[in-house]
Short mmCIF file of C-alpha atoms in Angstrom, two decimals:
data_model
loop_
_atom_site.label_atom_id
_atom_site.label_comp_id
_atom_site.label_asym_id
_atom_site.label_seq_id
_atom_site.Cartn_x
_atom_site.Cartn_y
_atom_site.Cartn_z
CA UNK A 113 -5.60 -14.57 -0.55
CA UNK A 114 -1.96 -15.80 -0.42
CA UNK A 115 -0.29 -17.41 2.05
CA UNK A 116 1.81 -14.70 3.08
CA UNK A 117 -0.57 -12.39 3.23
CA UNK A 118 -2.57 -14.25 5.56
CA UNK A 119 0.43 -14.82 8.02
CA UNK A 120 0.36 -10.75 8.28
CA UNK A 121 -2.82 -10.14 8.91
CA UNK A 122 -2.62 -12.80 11.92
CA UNK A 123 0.19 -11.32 13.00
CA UNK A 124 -1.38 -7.74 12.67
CA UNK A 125 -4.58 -9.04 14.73
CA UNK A 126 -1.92 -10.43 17.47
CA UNK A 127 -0.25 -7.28 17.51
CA UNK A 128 -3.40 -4.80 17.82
CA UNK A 129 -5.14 -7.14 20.25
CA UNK A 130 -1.78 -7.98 22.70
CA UNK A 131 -1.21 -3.96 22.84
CA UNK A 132 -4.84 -3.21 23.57
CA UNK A 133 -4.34 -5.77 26.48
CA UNK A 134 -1.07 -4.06 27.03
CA UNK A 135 -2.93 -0.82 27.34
CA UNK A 136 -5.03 -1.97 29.76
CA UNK A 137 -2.27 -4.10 31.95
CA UNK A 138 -0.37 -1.19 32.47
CA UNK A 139 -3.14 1.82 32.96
CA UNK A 140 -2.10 3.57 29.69
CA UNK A 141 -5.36 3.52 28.82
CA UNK A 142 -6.94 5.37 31.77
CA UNK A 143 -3.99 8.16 31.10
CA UNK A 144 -4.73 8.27 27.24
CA UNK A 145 -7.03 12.07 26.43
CA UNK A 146 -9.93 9.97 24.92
CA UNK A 147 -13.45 10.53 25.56
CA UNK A 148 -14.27 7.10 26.43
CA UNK A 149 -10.78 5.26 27.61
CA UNK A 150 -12.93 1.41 28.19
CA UNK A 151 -13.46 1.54 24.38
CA UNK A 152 -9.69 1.75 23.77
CA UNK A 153 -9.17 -2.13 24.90
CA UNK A 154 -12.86 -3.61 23.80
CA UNK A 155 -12.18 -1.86 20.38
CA UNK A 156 -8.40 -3.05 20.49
CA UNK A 157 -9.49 -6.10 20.97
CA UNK A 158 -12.10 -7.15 18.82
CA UNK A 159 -10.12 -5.67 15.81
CA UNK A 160 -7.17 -7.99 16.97
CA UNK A 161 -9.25 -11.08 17.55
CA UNK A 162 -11.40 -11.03 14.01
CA UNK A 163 -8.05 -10.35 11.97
CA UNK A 164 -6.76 -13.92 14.07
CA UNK A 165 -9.68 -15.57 13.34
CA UNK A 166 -10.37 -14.67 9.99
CA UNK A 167 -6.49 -15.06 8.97
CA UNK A 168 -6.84 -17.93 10.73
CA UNK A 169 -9.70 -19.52 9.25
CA UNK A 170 -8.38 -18.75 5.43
CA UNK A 171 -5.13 -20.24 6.60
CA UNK A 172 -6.28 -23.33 7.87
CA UNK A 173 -9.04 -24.34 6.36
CA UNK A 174 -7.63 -27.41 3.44
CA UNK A 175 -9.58 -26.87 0.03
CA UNK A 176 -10.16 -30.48 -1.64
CA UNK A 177 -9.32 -30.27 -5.52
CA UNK A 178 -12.91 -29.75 -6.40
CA UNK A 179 -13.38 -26.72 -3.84
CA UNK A 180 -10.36 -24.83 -5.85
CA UNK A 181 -12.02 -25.57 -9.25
CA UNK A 182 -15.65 -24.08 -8.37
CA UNK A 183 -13.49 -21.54 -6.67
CA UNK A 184 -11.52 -20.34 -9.97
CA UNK A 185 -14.85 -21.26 -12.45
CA UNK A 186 -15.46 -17.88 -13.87
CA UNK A 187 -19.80 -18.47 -13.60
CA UNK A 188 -19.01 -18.51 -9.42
CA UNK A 189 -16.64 -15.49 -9.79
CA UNK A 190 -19.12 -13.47 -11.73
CA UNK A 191 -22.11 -14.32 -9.15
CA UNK A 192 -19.86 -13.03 -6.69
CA UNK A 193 -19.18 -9.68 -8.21
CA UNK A 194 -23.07 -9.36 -8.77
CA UNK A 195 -23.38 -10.42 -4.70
CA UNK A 196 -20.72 -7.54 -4.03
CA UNK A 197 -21.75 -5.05 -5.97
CA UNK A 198 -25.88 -5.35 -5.04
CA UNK A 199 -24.15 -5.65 -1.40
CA UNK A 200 -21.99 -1.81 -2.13
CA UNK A 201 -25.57 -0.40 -3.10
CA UNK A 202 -27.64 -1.36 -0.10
CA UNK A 203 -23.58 0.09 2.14
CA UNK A 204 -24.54 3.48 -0.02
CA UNK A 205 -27.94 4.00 0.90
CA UNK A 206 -27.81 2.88 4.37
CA UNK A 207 -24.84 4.69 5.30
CA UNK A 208 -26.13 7.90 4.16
CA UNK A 209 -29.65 7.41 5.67
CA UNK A 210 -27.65 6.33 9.24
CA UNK A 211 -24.99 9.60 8.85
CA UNK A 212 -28.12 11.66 8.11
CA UNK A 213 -30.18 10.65 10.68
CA UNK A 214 -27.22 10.66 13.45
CA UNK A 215 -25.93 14.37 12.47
CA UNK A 216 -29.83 15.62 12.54
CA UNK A 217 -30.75 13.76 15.66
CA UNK A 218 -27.49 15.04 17.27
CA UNK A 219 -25.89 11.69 18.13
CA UNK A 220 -22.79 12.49 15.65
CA UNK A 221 -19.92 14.88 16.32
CA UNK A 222 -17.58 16.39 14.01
CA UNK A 223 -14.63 14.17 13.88
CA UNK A 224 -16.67 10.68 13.53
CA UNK A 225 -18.50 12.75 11.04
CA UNK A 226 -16.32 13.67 8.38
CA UNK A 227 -14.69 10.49 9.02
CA UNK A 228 -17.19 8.37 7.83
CA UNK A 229 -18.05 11.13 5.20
CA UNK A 230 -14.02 11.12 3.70
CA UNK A 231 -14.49 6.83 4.33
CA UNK A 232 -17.50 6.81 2.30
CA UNK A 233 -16.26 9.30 -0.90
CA UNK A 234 -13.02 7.21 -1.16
CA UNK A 235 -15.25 4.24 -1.63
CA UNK A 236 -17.30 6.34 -4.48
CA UNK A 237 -13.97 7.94 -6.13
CA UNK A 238 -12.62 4.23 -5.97
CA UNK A 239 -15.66 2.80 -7.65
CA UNK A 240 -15.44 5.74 -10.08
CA UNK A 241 -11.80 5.13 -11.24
CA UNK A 242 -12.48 1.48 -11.66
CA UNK A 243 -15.50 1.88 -13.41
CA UNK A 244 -13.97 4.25 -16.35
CA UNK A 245 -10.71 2.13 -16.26
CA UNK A 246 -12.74 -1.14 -17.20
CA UNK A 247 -14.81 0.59 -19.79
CA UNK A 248 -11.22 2.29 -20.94
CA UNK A 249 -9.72 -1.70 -21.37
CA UNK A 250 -12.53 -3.60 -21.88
#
């Protein structure tokens, strides 16, 4: 990632995770119409804190000469695709095994439902439009 990128996501983590703690300092969170107002801050701030640290980490971290070579060698860059893409087929089938099982067991509600339902078809109409526009230029 570039450099500036990485500033704004650390600064997006400090954000999210200083208002969750804001939230909670000042009782907004109690007052907020959610079913489960606790899950405001801990969700607030774990968000904030892993965009820090892994902005953070990416920022920081000093790549010898050697490091940036293996990083741009296209054999490393194609065994990463291949990790990815084995890694989106096991997402597939265990998302859709978990969403079954939660809406048939009763644990899932509407809203988190087609939420994770509209999450995962953007993810297959994504891999869809970059599938036929790599076999359209390739």
């Amino acid at each position: 990632m570039k450099k500036g990128s990485l500033i704004l996501m650390i600064i997006t983590g400090m954000f999210i995770w200083l208002g969750g703690l804001l939230t909670y300092g000042l009782g907004i969170n109690d007052i907020i119409p959610v079913p489960r107002p606790d899950l405001i801050v801990v969700g607030t701030s774990l968000i904030g804190i892993s965009l820090i640290v892994s902005g953070a980490c990416d920022l920081f971290g000093k790549k010898t000469k050697e490091m940036h070579i293996e990083e741009n060698d296209e054999r490393n860059i194609a065994l990463g695709n291949a990790a990815m893409a084995s890694g989106f087929k096991a997402m597939n089938v265990t998302i859709s095994v978990s969403l079954f099982a939660l809406i048939f067991t009763g644990y899932m509600t509407i809203v988190p439902c087609f939420t994770i339902i509209g999450a995962y078809a953007i993810g297959q109409i994504v891999f869809i439009i970059r599938l036929w526009h790599l076999h359209k230029t390739m």
